[in-house]
mmJSON file of the N, C-alpha and C atoms, coordinates in Angstrom:
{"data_MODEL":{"atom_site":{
"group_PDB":["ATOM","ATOM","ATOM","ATOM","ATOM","ATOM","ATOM","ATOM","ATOM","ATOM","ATOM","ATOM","ATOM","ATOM","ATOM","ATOM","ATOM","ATOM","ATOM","ATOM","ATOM","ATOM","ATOM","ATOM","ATOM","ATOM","ATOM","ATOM","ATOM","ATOM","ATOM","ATOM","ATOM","ATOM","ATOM","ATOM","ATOM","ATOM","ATOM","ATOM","ATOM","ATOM","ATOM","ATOM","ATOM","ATOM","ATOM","ATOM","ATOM","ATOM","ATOM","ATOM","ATOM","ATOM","ATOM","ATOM","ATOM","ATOM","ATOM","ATOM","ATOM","ATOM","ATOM","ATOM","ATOM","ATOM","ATOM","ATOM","ATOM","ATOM","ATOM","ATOM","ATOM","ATOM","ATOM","ATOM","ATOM","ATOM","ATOM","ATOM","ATOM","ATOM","ATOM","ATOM","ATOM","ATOM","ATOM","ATOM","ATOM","ATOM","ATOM","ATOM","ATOM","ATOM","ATOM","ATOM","ATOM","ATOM","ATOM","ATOM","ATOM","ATOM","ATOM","ATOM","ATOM","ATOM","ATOM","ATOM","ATOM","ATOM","ATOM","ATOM","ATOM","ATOM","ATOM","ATOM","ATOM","ATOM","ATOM","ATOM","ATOM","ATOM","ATOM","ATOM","ATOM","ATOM","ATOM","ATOM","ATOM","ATOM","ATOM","ATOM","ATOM","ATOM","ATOM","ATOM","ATOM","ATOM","ATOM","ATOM","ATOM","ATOM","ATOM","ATOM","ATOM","ATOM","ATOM","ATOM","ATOM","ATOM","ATOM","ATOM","ATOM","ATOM","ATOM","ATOM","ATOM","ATOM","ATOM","ATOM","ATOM","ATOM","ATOM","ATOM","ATOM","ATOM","ATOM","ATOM","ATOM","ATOM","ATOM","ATOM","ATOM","ATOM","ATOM","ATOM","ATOM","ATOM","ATOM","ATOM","ATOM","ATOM","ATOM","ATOM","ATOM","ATOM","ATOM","ATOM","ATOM","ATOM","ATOM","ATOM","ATOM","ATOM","ATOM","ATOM","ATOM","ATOM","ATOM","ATOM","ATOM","ATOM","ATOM","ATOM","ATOM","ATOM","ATOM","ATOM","ATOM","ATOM","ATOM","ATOM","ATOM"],
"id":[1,2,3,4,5,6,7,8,9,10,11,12,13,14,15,16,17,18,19,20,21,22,23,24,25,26,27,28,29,30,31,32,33,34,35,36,37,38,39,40,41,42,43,44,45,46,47,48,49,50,51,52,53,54,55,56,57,58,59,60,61,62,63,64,65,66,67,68,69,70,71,72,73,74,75,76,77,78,79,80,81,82,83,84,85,86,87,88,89,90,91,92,93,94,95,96,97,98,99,100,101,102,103,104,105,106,107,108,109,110,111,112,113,114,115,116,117,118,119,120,121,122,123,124,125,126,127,128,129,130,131,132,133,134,135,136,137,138,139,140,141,142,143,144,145,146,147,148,149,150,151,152,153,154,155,156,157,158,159,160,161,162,163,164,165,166,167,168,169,170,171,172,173,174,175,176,177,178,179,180,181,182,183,184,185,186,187,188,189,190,191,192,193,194,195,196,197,198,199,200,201,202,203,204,205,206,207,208,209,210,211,212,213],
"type_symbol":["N","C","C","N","C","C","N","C","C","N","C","C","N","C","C","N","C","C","N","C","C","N","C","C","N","C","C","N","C","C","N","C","C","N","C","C","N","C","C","N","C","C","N","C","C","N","C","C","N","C","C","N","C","C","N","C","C","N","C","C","N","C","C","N","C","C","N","C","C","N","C","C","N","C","C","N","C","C","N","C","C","N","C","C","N","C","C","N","C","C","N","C","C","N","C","C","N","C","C","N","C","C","N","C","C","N","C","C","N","C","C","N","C","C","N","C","C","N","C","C","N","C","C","N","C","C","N","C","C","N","C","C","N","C","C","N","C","C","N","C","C","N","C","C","N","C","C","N","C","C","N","C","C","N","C","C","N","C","C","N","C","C","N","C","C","N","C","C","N","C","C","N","C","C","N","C","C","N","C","C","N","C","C","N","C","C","N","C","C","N","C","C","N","C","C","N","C","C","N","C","C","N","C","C","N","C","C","N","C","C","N","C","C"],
"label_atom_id":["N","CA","C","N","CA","C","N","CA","C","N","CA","C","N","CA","C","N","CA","C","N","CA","C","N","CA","C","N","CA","C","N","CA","C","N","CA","C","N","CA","C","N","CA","C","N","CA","C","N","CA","C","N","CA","C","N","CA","C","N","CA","C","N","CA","C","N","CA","C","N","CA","C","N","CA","C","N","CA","C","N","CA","C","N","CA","C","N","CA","C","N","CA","C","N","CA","C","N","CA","C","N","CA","C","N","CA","C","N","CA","C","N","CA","C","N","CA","C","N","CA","C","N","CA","C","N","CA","C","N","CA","C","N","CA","C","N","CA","C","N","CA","C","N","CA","C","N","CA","C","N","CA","C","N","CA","C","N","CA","C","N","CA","C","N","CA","C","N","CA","C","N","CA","C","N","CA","C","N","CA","C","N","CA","C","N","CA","C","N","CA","C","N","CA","C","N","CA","C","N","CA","C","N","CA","C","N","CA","C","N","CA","C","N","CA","C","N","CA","C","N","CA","C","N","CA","C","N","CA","C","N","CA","C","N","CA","C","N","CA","C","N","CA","C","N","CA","C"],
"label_alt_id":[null,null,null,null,null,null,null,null,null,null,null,null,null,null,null,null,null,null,null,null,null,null,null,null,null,null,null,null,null,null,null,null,null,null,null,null,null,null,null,null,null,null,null,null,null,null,null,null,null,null,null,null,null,null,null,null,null,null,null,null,null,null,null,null,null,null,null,null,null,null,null,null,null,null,null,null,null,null,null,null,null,null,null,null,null,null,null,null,null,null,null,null,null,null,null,null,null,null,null,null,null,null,null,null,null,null,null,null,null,null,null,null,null,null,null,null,null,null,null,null,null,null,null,null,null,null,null,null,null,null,null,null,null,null,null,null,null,null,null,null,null,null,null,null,null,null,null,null,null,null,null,null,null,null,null,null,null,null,null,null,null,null,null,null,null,null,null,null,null,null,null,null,null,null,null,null,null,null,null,null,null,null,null,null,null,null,null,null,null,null,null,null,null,null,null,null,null,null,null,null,null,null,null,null,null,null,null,null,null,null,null,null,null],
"label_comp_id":["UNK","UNK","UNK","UNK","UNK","UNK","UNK","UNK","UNK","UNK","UNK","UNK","UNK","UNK","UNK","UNK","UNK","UNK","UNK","UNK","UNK","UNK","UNK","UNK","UNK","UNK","UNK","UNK","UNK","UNK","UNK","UNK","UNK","UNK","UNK","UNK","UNK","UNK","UNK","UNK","UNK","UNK","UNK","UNK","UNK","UNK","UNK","UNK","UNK","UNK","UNK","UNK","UNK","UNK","UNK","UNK","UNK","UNK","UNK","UNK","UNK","UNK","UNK","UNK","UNK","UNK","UNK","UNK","UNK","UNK","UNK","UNK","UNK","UNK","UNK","UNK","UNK","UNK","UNK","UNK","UNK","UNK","UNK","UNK","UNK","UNK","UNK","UNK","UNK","UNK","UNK","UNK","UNK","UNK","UNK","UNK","UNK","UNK","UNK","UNK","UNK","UNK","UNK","UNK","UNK","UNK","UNK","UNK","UNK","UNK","UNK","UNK","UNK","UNK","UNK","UNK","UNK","UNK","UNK","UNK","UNK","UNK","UNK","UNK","UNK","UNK","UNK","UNK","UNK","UNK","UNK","UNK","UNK","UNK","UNK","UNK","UNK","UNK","UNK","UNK","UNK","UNK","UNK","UNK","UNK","UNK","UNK","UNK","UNK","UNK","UNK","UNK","UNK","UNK","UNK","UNK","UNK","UNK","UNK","UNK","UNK","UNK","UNK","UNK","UNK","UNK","UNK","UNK","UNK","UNK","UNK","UNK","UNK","UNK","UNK","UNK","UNK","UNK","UNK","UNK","UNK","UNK","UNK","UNK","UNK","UNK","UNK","UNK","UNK","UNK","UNK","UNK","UNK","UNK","UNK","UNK","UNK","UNK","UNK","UNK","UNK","UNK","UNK","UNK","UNK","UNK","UNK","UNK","UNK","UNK","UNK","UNK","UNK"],
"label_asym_id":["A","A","A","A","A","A","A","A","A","A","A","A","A","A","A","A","A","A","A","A","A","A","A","A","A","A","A","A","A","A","A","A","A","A","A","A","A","A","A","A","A","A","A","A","A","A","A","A","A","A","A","A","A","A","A","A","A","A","A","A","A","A","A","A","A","A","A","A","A","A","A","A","A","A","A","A","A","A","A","A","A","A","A","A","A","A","A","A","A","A","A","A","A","A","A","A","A","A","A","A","A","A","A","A","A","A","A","A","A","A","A","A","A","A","A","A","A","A","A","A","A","A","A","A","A","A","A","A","A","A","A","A","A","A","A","A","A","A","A","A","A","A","A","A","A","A","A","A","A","A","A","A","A","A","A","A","A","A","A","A","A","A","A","A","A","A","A","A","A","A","A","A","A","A","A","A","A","A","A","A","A","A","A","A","A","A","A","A","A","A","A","A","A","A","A","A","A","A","A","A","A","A","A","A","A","A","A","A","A","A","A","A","A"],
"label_entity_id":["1","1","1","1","1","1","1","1","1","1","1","1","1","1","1","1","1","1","1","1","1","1","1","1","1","1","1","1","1","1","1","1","1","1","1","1","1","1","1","1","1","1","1","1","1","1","1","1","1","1","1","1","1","1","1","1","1","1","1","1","1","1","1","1","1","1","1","1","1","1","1","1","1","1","1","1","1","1","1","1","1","1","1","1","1","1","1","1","1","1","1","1","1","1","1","1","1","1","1","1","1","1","1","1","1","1","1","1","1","1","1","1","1","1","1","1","1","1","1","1","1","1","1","1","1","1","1","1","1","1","1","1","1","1","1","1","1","1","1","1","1","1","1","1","1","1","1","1","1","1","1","1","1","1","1","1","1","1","1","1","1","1","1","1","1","1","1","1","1","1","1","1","1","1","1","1","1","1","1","1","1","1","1","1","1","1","1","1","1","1","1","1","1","1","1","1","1","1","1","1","1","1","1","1","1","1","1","1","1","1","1","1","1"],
"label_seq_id":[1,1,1,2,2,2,3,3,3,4,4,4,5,5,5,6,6,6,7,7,7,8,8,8,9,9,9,10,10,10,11,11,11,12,12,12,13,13,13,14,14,14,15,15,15,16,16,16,17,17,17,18,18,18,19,19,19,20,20,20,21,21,21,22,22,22,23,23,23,24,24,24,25,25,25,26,26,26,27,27,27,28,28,28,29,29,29,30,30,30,31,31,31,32,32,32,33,33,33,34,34,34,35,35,35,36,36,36,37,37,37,38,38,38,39,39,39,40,40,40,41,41,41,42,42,42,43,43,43,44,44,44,45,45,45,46,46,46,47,47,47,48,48,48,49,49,49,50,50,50,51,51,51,52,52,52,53,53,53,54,54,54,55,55,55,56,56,56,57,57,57,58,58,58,59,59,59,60,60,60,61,61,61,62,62,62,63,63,63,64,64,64,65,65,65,66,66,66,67,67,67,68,68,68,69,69,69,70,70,70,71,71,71],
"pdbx_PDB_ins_code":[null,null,null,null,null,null,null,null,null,null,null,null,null,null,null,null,null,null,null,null,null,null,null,null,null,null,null,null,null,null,null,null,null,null,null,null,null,null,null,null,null,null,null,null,null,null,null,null,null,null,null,null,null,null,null,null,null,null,null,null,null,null,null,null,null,null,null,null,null,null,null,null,null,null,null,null,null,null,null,null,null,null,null,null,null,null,null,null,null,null,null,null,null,null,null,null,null,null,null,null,null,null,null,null,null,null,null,null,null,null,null,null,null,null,null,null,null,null,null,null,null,null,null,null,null,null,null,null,null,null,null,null,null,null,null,null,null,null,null,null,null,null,null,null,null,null,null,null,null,null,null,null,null,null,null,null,null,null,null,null,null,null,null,null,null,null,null,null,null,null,null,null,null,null,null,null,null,null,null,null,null,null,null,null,null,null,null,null,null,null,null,null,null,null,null,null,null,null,null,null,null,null,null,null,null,null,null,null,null,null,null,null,null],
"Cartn_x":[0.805,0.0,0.849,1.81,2.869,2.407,1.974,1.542,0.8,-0.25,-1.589,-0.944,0.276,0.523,1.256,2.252,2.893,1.99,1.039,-0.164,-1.323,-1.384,-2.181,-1.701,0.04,0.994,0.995,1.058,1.134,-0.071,-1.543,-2.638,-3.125,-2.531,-2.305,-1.592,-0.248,0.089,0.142,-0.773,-1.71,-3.143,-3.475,-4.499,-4.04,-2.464,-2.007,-1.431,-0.713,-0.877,-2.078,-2.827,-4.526,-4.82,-4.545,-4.755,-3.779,-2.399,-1.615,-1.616,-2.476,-2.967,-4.406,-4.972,-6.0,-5.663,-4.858,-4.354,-3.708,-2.916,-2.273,-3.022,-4.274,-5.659,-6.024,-6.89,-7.127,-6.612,-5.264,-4.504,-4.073,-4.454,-3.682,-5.295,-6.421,-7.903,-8.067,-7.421,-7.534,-6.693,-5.578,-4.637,-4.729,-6.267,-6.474,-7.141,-7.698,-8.085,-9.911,-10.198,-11.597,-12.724,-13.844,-14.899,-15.404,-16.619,-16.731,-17.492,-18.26,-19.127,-18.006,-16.989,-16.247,-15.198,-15.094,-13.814,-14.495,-16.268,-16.804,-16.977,-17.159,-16.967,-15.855,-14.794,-13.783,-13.157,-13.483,-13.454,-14.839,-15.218,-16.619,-15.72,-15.385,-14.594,-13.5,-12.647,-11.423,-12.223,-13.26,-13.514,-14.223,-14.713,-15.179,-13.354,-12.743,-11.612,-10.66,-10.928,-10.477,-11.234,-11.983,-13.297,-12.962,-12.78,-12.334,-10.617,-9.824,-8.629,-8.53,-9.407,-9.279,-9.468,-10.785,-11.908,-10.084,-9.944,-8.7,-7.596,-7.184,-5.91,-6.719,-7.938,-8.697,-8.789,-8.648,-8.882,-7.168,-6.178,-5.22,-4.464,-5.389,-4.973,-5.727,-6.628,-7.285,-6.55,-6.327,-5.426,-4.202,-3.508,-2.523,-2.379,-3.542,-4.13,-4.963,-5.44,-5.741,-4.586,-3.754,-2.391,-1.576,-1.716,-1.041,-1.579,-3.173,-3.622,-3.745,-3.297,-3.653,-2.549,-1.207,0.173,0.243],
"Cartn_y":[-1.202,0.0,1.267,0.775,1.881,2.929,2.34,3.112,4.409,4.053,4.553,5.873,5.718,6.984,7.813,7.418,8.538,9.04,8.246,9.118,9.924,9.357,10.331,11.593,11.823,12.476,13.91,13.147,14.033,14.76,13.922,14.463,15.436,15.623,16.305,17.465,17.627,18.641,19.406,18.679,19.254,20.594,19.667,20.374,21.854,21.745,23.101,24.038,22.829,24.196,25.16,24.627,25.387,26.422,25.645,26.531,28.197,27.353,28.814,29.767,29.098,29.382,30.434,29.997,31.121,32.296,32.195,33.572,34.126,33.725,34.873,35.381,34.676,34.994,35.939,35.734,36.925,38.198,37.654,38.944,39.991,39.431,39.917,40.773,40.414,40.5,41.631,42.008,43.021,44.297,44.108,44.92,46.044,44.639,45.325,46.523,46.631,48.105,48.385,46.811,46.789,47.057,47.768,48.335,46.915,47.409,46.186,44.602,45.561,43.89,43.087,43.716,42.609,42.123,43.159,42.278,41.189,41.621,40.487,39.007,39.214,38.169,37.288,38.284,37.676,36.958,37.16,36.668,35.841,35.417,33.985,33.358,33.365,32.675,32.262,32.56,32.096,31.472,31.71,30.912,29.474,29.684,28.053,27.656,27.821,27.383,26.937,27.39,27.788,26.092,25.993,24.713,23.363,23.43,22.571,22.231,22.883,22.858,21.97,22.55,22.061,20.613,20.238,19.192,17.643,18.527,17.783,17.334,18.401,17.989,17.212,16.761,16.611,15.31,14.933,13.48,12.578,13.746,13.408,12.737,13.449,13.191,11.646,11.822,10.628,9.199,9.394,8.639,7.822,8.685,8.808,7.981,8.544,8.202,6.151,6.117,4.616,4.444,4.232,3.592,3.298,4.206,3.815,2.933,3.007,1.499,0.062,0.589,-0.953,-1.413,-0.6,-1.156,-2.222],
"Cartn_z":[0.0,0.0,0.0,-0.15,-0.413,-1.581,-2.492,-3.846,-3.106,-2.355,-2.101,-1.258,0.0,0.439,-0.001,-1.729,-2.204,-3.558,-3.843,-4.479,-4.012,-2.213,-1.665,-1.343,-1.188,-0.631,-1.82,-3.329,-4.418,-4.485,-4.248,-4.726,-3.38,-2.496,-1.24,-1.121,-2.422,-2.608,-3.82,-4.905,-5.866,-5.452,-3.746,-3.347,-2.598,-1.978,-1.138,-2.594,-3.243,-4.735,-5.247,-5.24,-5.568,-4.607,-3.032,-2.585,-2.766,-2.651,-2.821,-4.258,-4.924,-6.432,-5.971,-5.203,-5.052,-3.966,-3.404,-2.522,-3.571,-4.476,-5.231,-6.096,-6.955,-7.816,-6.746,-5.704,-4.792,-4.42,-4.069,-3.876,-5.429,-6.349,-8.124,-8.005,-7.716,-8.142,-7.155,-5.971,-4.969,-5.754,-5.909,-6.194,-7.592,-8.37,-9.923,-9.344,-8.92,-8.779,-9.323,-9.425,-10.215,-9.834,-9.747,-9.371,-8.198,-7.294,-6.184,-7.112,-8.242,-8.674,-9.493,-10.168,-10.663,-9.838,-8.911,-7.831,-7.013,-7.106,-5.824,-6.915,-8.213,-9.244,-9.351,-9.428,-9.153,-7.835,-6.876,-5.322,-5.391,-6.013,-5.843,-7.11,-7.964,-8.307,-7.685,-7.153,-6.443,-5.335,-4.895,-3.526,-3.831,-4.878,-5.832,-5.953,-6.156,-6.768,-5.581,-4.044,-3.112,-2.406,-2.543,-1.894,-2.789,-4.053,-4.539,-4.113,-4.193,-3.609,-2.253,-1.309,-0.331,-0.123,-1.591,-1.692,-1.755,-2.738,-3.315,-2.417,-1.624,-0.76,0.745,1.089,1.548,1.496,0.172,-0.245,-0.525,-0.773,-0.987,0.523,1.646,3.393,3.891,3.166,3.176,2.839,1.673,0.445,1.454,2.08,2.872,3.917,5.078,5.804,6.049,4.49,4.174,4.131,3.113,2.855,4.532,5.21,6.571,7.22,7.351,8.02,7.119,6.356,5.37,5.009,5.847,5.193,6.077],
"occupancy":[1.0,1.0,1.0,1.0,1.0,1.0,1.0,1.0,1.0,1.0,1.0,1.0,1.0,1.0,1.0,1.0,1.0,1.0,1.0,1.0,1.0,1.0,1.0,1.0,1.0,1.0,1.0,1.0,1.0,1.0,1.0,1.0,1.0,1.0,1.0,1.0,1.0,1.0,1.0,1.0,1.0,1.0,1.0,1.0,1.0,1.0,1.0,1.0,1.0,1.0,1.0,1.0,1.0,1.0,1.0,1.0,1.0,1.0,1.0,1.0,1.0,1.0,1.0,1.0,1.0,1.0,1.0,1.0,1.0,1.0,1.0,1.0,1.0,1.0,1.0,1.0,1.0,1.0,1.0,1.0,1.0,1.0,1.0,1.0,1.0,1.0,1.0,1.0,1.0,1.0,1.0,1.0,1.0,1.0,1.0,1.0,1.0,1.0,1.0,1.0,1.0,1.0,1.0,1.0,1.0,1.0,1.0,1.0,1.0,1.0,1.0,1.0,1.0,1.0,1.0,1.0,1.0,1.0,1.0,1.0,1.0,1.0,1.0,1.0,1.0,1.0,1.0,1.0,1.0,1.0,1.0,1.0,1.0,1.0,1.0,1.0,1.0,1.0,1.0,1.0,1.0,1.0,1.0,1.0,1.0,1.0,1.0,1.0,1.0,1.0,1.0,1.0,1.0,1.0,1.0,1.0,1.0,1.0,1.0,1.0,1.0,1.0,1.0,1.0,1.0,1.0,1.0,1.0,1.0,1.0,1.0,1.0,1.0,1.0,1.0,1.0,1.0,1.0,1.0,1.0,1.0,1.0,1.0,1.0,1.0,1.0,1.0,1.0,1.0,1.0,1.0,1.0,1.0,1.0,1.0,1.0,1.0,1.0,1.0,1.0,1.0,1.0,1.0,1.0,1.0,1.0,1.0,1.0,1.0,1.0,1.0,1.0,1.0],
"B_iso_or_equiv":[0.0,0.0,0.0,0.0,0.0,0.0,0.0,0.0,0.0,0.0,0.0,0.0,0.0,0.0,0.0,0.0,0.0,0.0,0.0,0.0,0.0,0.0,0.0,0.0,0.0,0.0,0.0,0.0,0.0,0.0,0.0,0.0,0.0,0.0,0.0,0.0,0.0,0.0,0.0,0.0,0.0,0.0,0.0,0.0,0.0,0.0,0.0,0.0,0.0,0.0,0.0,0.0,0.0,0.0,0.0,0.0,0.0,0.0,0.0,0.0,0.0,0.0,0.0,0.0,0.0,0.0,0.0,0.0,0.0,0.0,0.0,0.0,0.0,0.0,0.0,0.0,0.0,0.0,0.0,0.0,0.0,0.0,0.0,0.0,0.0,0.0,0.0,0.0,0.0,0.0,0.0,0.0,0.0,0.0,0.0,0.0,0.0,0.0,0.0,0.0,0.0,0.0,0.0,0.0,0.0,0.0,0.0,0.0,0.0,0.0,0.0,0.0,0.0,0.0,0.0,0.0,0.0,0.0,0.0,0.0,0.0,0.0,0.0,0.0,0.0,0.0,0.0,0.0,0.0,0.0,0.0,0.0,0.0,0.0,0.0,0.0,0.0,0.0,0.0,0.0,0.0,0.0,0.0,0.0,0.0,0.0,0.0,0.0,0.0,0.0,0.0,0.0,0.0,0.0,0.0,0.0,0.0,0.0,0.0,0.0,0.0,0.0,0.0,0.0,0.0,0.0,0.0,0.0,0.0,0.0,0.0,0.0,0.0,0.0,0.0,0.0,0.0,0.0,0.0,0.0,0.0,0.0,0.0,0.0,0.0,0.0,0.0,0.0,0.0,0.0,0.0,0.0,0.0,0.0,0.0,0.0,0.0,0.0,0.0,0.0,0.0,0.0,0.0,0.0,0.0,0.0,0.0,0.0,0.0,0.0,0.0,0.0,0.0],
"pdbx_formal_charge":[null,null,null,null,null,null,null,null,null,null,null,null,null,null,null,null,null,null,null,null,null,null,null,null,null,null,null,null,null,null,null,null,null,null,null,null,null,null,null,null,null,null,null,null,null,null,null,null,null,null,null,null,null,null,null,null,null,null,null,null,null,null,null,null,null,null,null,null,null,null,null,null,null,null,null,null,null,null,null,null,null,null,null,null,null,null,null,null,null,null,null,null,null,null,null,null,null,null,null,null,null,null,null,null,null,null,null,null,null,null,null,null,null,null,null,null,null,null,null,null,null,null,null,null,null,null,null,null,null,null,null,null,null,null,null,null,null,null,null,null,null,null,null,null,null,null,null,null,null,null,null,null,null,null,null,null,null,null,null,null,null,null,null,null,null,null,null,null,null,null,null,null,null,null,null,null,null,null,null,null,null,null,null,null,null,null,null,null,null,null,null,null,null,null,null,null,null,null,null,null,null,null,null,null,null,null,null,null,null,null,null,null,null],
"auth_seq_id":[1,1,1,2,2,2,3,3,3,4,4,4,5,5,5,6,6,6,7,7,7,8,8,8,9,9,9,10,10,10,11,11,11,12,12,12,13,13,13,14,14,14,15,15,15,16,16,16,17,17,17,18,18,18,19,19,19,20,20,20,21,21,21,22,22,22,23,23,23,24,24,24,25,25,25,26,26,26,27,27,27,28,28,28,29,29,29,30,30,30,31,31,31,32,32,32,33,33,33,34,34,34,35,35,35,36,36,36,37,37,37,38,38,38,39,39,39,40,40,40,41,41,41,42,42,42,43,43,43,44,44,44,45,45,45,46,46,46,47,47,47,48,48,48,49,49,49,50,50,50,51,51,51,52,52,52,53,53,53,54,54,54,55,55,55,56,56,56,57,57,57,58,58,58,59,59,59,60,60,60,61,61,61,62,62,62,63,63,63,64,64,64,65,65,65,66,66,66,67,67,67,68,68,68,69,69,69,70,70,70,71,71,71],
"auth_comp_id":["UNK","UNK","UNK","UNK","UNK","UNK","UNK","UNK","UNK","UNK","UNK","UNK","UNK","UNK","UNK","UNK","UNK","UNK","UNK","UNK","UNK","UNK","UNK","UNK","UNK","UNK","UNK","UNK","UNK","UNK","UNK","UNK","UNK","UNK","UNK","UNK","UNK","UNK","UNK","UNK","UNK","UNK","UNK","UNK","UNK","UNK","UNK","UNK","UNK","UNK","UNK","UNK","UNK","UNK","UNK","UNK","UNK","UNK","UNK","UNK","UNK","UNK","UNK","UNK","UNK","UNK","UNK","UNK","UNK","UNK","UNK","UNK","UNK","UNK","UNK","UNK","UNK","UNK","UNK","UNK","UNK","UNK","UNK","UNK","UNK","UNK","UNK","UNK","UNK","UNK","UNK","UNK","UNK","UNK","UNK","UNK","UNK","UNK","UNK","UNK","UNK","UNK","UNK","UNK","UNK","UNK","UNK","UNK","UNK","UNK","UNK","UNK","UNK","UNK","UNK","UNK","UNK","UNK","UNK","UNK","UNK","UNK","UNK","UNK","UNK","UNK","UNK","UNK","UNK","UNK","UNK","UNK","UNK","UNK","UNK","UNK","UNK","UNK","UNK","UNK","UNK","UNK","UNK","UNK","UNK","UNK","UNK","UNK","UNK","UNK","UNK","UNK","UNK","UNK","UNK","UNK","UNK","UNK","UNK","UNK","UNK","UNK","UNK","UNK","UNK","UNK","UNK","UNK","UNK","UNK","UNK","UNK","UNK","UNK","UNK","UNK","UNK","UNK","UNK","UNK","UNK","UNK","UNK","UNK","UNK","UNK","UNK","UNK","UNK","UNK","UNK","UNK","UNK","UNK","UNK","UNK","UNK","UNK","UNK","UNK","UNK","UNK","UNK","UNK","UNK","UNK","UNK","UNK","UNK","UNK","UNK","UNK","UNK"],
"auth_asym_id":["A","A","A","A","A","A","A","A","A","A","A","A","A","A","A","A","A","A","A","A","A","A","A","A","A","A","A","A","A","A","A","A","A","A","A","A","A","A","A","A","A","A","A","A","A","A","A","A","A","A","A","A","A","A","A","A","A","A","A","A","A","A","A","A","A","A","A","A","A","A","A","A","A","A","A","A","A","A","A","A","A","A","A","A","A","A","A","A","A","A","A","A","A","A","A","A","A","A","A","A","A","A","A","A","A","A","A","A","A","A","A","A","A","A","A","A","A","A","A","A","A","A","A","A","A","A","A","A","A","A","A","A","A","A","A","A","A","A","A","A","A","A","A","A","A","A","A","A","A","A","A","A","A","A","A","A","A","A","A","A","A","A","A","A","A","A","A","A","A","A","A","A","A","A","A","A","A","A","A","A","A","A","A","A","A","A","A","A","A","A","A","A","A","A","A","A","A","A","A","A","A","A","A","A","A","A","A","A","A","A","A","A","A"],
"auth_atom_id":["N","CA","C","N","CA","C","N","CA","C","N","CA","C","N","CA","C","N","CA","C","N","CA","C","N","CA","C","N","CA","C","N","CA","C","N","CA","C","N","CA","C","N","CA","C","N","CA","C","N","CA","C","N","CA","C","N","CA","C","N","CA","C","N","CA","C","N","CA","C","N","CA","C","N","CA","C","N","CA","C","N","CA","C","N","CA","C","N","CA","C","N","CA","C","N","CA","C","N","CA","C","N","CA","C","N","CA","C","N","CA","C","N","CA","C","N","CA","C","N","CA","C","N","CA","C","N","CA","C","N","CA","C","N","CA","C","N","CA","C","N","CA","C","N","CA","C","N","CA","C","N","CA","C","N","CA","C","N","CA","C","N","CA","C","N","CA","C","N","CA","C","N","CA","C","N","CA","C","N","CA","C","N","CA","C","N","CA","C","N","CA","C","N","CA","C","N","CA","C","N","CA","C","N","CA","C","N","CA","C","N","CA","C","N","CA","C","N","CA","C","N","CA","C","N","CA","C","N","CA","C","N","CA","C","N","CA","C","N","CA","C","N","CA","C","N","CA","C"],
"pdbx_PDB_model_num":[1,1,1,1,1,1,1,1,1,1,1,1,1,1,1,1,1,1,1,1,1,1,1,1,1,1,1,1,1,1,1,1,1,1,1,1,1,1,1,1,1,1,1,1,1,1,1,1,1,1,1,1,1,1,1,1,1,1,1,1,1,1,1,1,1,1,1,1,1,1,1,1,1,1,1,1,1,1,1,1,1,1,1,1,1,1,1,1,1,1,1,1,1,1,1,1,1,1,1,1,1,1,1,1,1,1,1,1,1,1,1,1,1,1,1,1,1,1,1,1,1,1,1,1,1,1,1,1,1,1,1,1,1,1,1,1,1,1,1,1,1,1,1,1,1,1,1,1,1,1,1,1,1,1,1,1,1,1,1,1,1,1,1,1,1,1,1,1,1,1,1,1,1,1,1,1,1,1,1,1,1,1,1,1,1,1,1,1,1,1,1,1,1,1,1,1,1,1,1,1,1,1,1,1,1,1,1,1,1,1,1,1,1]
}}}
């Protein structure tokens, strides 16, 4: 089950990439300078993007997590 905790390990830090992928989308989307309805557009997008991220590295802990009791 070895497989299972260095693919849960990757798909775990696929999910903290996203996340650090939407603080910098956020922070780029603050800084534009864009009126409030497209900055609040743009911040509901990153926060969909932000939930999935999490969804992902979430499952990648999981992944991990099996592989350790089943080794």
């Amino acid at each position: 089950m070895e497989w299972l905790i260095w693919s849960g390990a990757f798909v775990s830090l696929l999910g903290v990439a996203g996340l650090i992928w939407c603080v910098v989308f956020a922070l780029r989307a603050r800084r534009a300078g864009m009126d409030d309805a497209a900055l609040r557009a743009k911040l509901q997008k990153a926060m969909a993007m932000n939930l999935g991220a999490l969804v992902v590295s979430t499952l990648g802990l999981m992944m991990v997590v099996l592989g350790i009791f089943l080794r």
